[in-house]
Amino acid sequence: MARPALAASLEAVLGDRGNANRVFEILELLAAKEEQDVLCAARTCRRLFAALLRRGELFAGSLPAEEDALRGNYSAEEKYKIWMRHRYNDCVECLSELLGHDSFQVKESSLCTLMKFVELEAECPLVAEQWKGSIAFPRDLLKVVVNGLIPIHEDASLLISRFQEYMEYDDVRYFVMKAVTESIGQVMQKIKERPLPFYQQNVFSLISPINMPNKERDMVKFMVKQDNREEWKVSKLQAHKQAFERMWLTFLKHQLPSGLYKKVLVILHDSILPYMNEPTLMIDFLTVAYGVGGAISLLALNGLFILIHQHNLEYPDFYKKLYSLLDPSIYHVKYRARFFHLADLFLSSSHLPAYLVAAFIKRLSRLALTAPPEALLMVIPFICNLFRRHPACKVLMHRPNGPQDLSEDPYIMEQEEPSESRALESSLWELQVCHLTTLLLHIIFRP
């Protein structure tokens, strides 16, 4: 029932300024109870204010209060534009609230309408030029959109996925990164380091798919269409990398919900570190992530390993931290295969000291005594590879007069420092026990 009335109101407002008050008939329906009425009102608002923006009938510049405009020394033309600009602001406010509507269709329609306004404000700026030839981008309007995409108390991932097409614009992506950084600072400051699971997940959903350009010449798609872009900061790759780096560092300096640590660490080496000006600034986050435990600690060490080998980070405690992860759980957890894959990578350098590699061999062998049989099929080849890369450790296999059991073994299992574990003084009697156990199980359970 609202559609014919809305069409008449739209035609009246656009046809005669004397009918300007009928804009309220359109705005009121944005708060209607019926979903279809709200959708129809949003579409009508899009048509109305798109036309007014193109006509230049909204006040541009620092907007005076309505009361001041009525009392001030403004012409009838200026008063009309000021009044209609206030109605436009009312519309934007209503649409921003509708981004949290129960209906996804309403959310999507509101999002698309707001982004249409962003596009039109980029073409027909409502802010005054800072200097002749400067490029104006509707940053404040985009902030409204970004804040609506990252609510504090609900999952907005579906709406965020709908927004991703707009992130292909280089200028939109840049100002989204700036807006997200600002939002995180404001929101997280209020809650004093307590995680906000929905909010932080929403932020991650918005920023993790960001497709950063590799070269400046790749930046060719801008929502703002102007000729003097060469002097515009937003057209510079360095500015994008700075915004990207600051956004991620701001996001990661706050405590994350436990599930988010893994999601960040999984994409770290491909989607975050390559686009940072100073990747080593991630060390604080990785150190905190290491303290979470389990698979998160292992993934954090992978990030540190990348910083050490690709970005010349000095981190002397790396192997001590890896060594501390060797406990009985590594043979039982679901990420066992990933652990041994990464550990093999970490221990691949032939320049590692023999005492260090020997400590890893010895502790893995000791833990293997209580490991399930299927884990032995993984750890024994792993240890064999360490011997091939580090021949100096073969003394553990060729010490006929060495310890034969736990009571005689000089190896100190509880020592946290690999260099003080006395592993090189020991022998691998554990592997002989494991080998016999594996052989026995094979005989018992063979078909």
CSV table of C-alpha atoms in Angstrom, one decimal, residues 202-445:
chain,number,residue,atom,x,y,z
A,202,ASN,CA,33.2,-8.6,12.7
A,203,VAL,CA,36.4,-6.5,12.4
A,204,PHE,CA,38.3,-9.6,11.3
A,205,SER,CA,35.7,-10.5,8.8
A,206,LEU,CA,35.9,-7.1,7.3
A,207,ILE,CA,39.7,-6.7,7.2
A,208,SER,CA,41.0,-10.2,6.6
A,209,PRO,CA,39.9,-10.4,2.9
A,210,ILE,CA,41.5,-7.1,2.1
A,211,ASN,CA,43.3,-7.5,-1.3
A,212,MET,CA,46.2,-5.1,-1.1
A,213,PRO,CA,47.9,-4.0,-4.3
A,214,ASN,CA,51.5,-5.1,-4.9
A,215,LYS,CA,52.5,-2.2,-7.0
A,216,GLU,CA,51.4,1.4,-7.3
A,217,ARG,CA,50.6,1.0,-11.0
A,218,ASP,CA,48.0,-1.7,-9.9
A,219,MET,CA,46.0,1.0,-8.2
A,220,VAL,CA,43.7,2.1,-11.0
A,221,LYS,CA,40.2,1.7,-9.6
A,222,PHE,CA,38.9,4.7,-7.7
A,223,MET,CA,35.4,5.8,-6.7
A,224,VAL,CA,36.5,9.4,-6.9
A,225,LYS,CA,36.9,10.4,-10.5
A,226,GLN,CA,39.3,13.3,-10.8
A,227,ASP,CA,42.3,14.2,-13.1
A,228,ASN,CA,44.8,15.4,-10.5
A,229,ARG,CA,45.1,12.1,-8.7
A,230,GLU,CA,48.9,12.0,-9.0
A,231,GLU,CA,49.2,14.4,-6.1
A,232,TRP,CA,46.6,12.6,-4.0
A,233,LYS,CA,48.0,10.7,-1.0
A,234,VAL,CA,45.4,7.9,-1.5
A,235,SER,CA,46.9,7.1,-4.8
A,236,LYS,CA,50.3,6.2,-3.2
A,237,LEU,CA,51.0,2.6,-2.3
A,238,GLN,CA,53.1,3.7,0.7
A,239,ALA,CA,50.1,5.4,2.2
A,240,HIS,CA,48.0,2.2,1.8
A,241,LYS,CA,50.7,0.1,3.4
A,242,GLN,CA,50.9,2.5,6.4
A,243,ALA,CA,47.1,2.5,6.8
A,244,PHE,CA,47.1,-1.4,6.5
A,245,GLU,CA,49.9,-1.8,9.0
A,246,ARG,CA,48.4,0.6,11.6
A,247,MET,CA,45.0,-1.1,11.3
A,248,TRP,CA,46.4,-4.6,12.0
A,249,LEU,CA,48.6,-3.4,14.8
A,250,THR,CA,45.7,-1.6,16.4
A,251,PHE,CA,43.5,-4.6,16.1
A,252,LEU,CA,46.1,-7.1,17.4
A,253,LYS,CA,47.3,-5.1,20.3
A,254,HIS,CA,44.1,-5.9,22.2
A,255,GLN,CA,43.4,-9.4,23.7
A,256,LEU,CA,41.5,-11.5,21.2
A,257,PRO,CA,38.9,-14.2,21.8
A,258,SER,CA,40.8,-17.5,21.7
A,259,GLY,CA,39.3,-18.6,18.4
A,260,LEU,CA,40.5,-15.5,16.6
A,261,TYR,CA,44.2,-16.1,17.3
A,262,LYS,CA,44.3,-19.1,15.1
A,263,LYS,CA,42.4,-17.4,12.3
A,264,VAL,CA,44.9,-14.5,12.3
A,265,LEU,CA,47.9,-16.7,12.5
A,266,VAL,CA,46.8,-18.9,9.6
A,267,ILE,CA,46.7,-15.9,7.2
A,268,LEU,CA,49.6,-14.0,8.8
A,269,HIS,CA,52.4,-15.0,6.4
A,270,ASP,CA,50.4,-14.6,3.1
A,271,SER,CA,47.9,-11.8,3.8
A,272,ILE,CA,49.4,-9.6,6.5
A,273,LEU,CA,53.2,-9.6,6.7
A,274,PRO,CA,54.0,-9.0,3.0
A,275,TYR,CA,52.1,-5.7,3.1
A,276,MET,CA,53.6,-4.2,6.2
A,277,ASN,CA,56.3,-1.6,6.2
A,278,GLU,CA,57.8,-3.1,9.3
A,279,PRO,CA,56.7,-6.7,9.8
A,280,THR,CA,58.9,-7.1,12.9
A,281,LEU,CA,56.3,-4.9,14.7
A,282,MET,CA,54.2,-8.1,14.9
A,283,ILE,CA,56.5,-9.6,17.5
A,284,ASP,CA,54.4,-8.4,20.5
A,285,PHE,CA,51.3,-10.0,19.1
A,286,LEU,CA,53.2,-13.3,18.3
A,287,THR,CA,54.7,-13.3,21.8
A,288,VAL,CA,51.2,-13.0,23.4
A,289,ALA,CA,49.8,-15.6,21.0
A,290,TYR,CA,52.5,-18.0,22.0
A,291,GLY,CA,51.3,-17.8,25.6
A,292,VAL,CA,47.8,-19.0,24.6
A,293,GLY,CA,49.1,-22.6,24.3
A,294,GLY,CA,48.4,-25.6,22.1
A,295,ALA,CA,48.1,-25.1,18.3
A,296,ILE,CA,48.1,-21.3,18.8
A,297,SER,CA,51.6,-21.4,20.3
A,298,LEU,CA,52.9,-23.5,17.4
A,299,LEU,CA,51.4,-21.1,14.8
A,300,ALA,CA,52.8,-18.2,16.7
A,301,LEU,CA,56.3,-19.8,16.4
A,302,ASN,CA,55.7,-20.2,12.7
A,303,GLY,CA,55.1,-16.4,12.5
A,304,LEU,CA,58.3,-15.7,14.5
A,305,PHE,CA,60.2,-18.1,12.3
A,306,ILE,CA,59.2,-16.1,9.2
A,307,LEU,CA,60.2,-12.9,10.8
A,308,ILE,CA,63.6,-14.4,11.8
A,309,HIS,CA,64.4,-15.8,8.3
A,310,GLN,CA,62.7,-13.3,6.0
A,311,HIS,CA,62.9,-10.0,8.0
A,312,ASN,CA,66.2,-10.5,10.0
A,313,LEU,CA,64.4,-10.5,13.4
A,314,GLU,CA,66.7,-11.5,16.3
A,315,TYR,CA,64.8,-13.7,18.7
A,316,PRO,CA,67.2,-15.9,20.7
A,317,ASP,CA,64.4,-17.7,22.7
A,318,PHE,CA,62.8,-19.2,19.6
A,319,TYR,CA,64.1,-22.7,20.0
A,320,LYS,CA,63.7,-22.7,23.7
A,321,LYS,CA,60.0,-21.9,23.2
A,322,LEU,CA,59.7,-24.6,20.6
A,323,TYR,CA,61.4,-27.1,22.9
A,324,SER,CA,58.9,-26.2,25.7
A,325,LEU,CA,56.0,-27.2,23.4
A,326,LEU,CA,57.3,-30.8,23.4
A,327,ASP,CA,55.0,-32.5,25.9
A,328,PRO,CA,52.9,-35.7,25.8
A,329,SER,CA,50.0,-33.9,24.1
A,330,ILE,CA,51.9,-33.5,20.8
A,331,TYR,CA,51.3,-37.2,20.0
A,332,HIS,CA,47.6,-37.1,20.8
A,333,VAL,CA,46.2,-33.8,19.5
A,334,LYS,CA,44.5,-33.3,16.1
A,335,TYR,CA,47.2,-30.9,14.9
A,336,ARG,CA,50.0,-33.6,15.3
A,337,ALA,CA,50.8,-33.7,11.6
A,338,ARG,CA,51.0,-29.9,11.4
A,339,PHE,CA,53.3,-29.8,14.4
A,340,PHE,CA,55.8,-32.2,12.9
A,341,HIS,CA,55.6,-30.5,9.6
A,342,LEU,CA,56.5,-27.1,11.1
A,343,ALA,CA,59.0,-28.5,13.5
A,344,ASP,CA,60.8,-30.2,10.6
A,345,LEU,CA,60.9,-26.7,8.9
A,346,PHE,CA,62.2,-25.0,12.0
A,347,LEU,CA,65.0,-27.6,12.5
A,348,SER,CA,66.0,-27.8,8.8
A,349,SER,CA,69.0,-25.6,9.0
A,350,SER,CA,72.3,-27.4,9.1
A,351,HIS,CA,73.8,-24.5,11.1
A,352,LEU,CA,72.0,-25.4,14.3
A,353,PRO,CA,74.3,-26.5,17.1
A,354,ALA,CA,74.4,-30.3,17.8
A,355,TYR,CA,73.4,-29.9,21.5
A,356,LEU,CA,70.2,-28.2,20.4
A,357,VAL,CA,69.2,-30.8,17.9
A,358,ALA,CA,70.2,-33.6,20.3
A,359,ALA,CA,67.9,-32.1,22.9
A,360,PHE,CA,64.9,-32.2,20.5
A,361,ILE,CA,65.8,-35.8,19.4
A,362,LYS,CA,66.1,-36.9,23.0
A,363,ARG,CA,62.9,-35.3,24.3
A,364,LEU,CA,60.9,-36.6,21.3
A,365,SER,CA,62.2,-40.1,21.9
A,366,ARG,CA,61.4,-40.0,25.6
A,367,LEU,CA,57.9,-38.8,24.9
A,368,ALA,CA,57.5,-41.6,22.4
A,369,LEU,CA,57.5,-44.1,25.2
A,370,THR,CA,53.9,-43.3,26.0
A,371,ALA,CA,52.8,-42.3,22.5
A,372,PRO,CA,50.1,-44.2,20.6
A,373,PRO,CA,51.5,-46.6,17.9
A,374,GLU,CA,50.3,-44.5,15.0
A,375,ALA,CA,52.3,-41.6,16.3
A,376,LEU,CA,55.5,-43.6,16.3
A,377,LEU,CA,55.1,-44.0,12.5
A,378,MET,CA,55.5,-40.2,12.4
A,379,VAL,CA,58.2,-39.5,15.0
A,380,ILE,CA,60.7,-42.2,14.0
A,381,PRO,CA,61.1,-40.9,10.4
A,382,PHE,CA,61.2,-37.4,11.8
A,383,ILE,CA,64.1,-38.2,14.1
A,384,CYS,CA,65.9,-40.1,11.2
A,385,ASN,CA,65.7,-36.9,9.2
A,386,LEU,CA,67.3,-34.9,12.0
A,387,PHE,CA,70.2,-37.4,12.1
A,388,ARG,CA,70.7,-37.0,8.3
A,389,ARG,CA,70.9,-33.2,8.5
A,390,HIS,CA,73.0,-33.2,11.7
A,391,PRO,CA,75.5,-36.1,11.6
A,392,ALA,CA,77.1,-34.8,14.8
A,393,CYS,CA,74.1,-36.1,16.7
A,394,LYS,CA,74.7,-39.7,15.6
A,395,VAL,CA,76.7,-40.2,18.7
A,396,LEU,CA,73.4,-40.8,20.4
A,397,MET,CA,73.0,-43.9,18.2
A,398,HIS,CA,76.6,-45.2,18.5
A,399,ARG,CA,77.3,-45.1,22.2
A,400,PRO,CA,77.7,-48.8,23.3
A,401,ASN,CA,78.6,-47.9,26.8
A,402,GLY,CA,75.9,-45.3,27.2
A,403,PRO,CA,72.9,-45.5,29.5
A,404,GLN,CA,70.6,-48.4,28.9
A,405,ASP,CA,67.5,-47.2,30.7
A,406,LEU,CA,65.9,-44.2,32.5
A,407,SER,CA,67.7,-44.7,35.8
A,408,GLU,CA,71.2,-44.4,34.2
A,409,ASP,CA,70.3,-41.6,31.7
A,410,PRO,CA,72.1,-38.3,32.3
A,411,TYR,CA,69.5,-36.5,30.1
A,412,ILE,CA,67.5,-34.0,32.2
A,413,MET,CA,63.9,-34.1,30.9
A,414,GLU,CA,62.7,-31.3,33.1
A,415,GLN,CA,65.4,-28.8,32.1
A,416,GLU,CA,63.8,-26.0,30.1
A,417,GLU,CA,67.1,-24.9,28.5
A,418,PRO,CA,68.1,-27.3,25.7
A,419,SER,CA,71.8,-26.4,26.2
A,420,GLU,CA,71.7,-27.6,29.8
A,421,SER,CA,69.7,-30.8,29.2
A,422,ARG,CA,72.9,-33.0,28.8
A,423,ALA,CA,71.2,-34.7,25.7
A,424,LEU,CA,74.6,-35.2,23.9
A,425,GLU,CA,75.8,-37.3,26.9
A,426,SER,CA,72.9,-39.7,26.5
A,427,SER,CA,71.8,-42.4,24.1
A,428,LEU,CA,68.6,-43.3,22.4
A,429,TRP,CA,67.6,-46.4,24.3
A,430,GLU,CA,64.0,-45.1,24.1
A,431,LEU,CA,63.9,-45.8,20.3
A,432,GLN,CA,64.9,-49.4,20.8
A,433,VAL,CA,62.0,-49.8,23.2
A,434,CYS,CA,59.7,-48.0,20.8
A,435,HIS,CA,60.9,-50.1,17.9
A,436,LEU,CA,60.3,-53.4,19.8
A,437,THR,CA,56.9,-52.2,20.8
A,438,THR,CA,55.9,-51.3,17.3
A,439,LEU,CA,57.2,-54.6,16.0
A,440,LEU,CA,55.2,-56.5,18.6
A,441,LEU,CA,52.0,-54.6,17.9
A,442,HIS,CA,52.5,-55.3,14.2
A,443,ILE,CA,52.8,-59.0,14.8
A,444,ILE,CA,49.8,-59.1,17.1
A,445,PHE,CA,47.4,-57.2,14.9
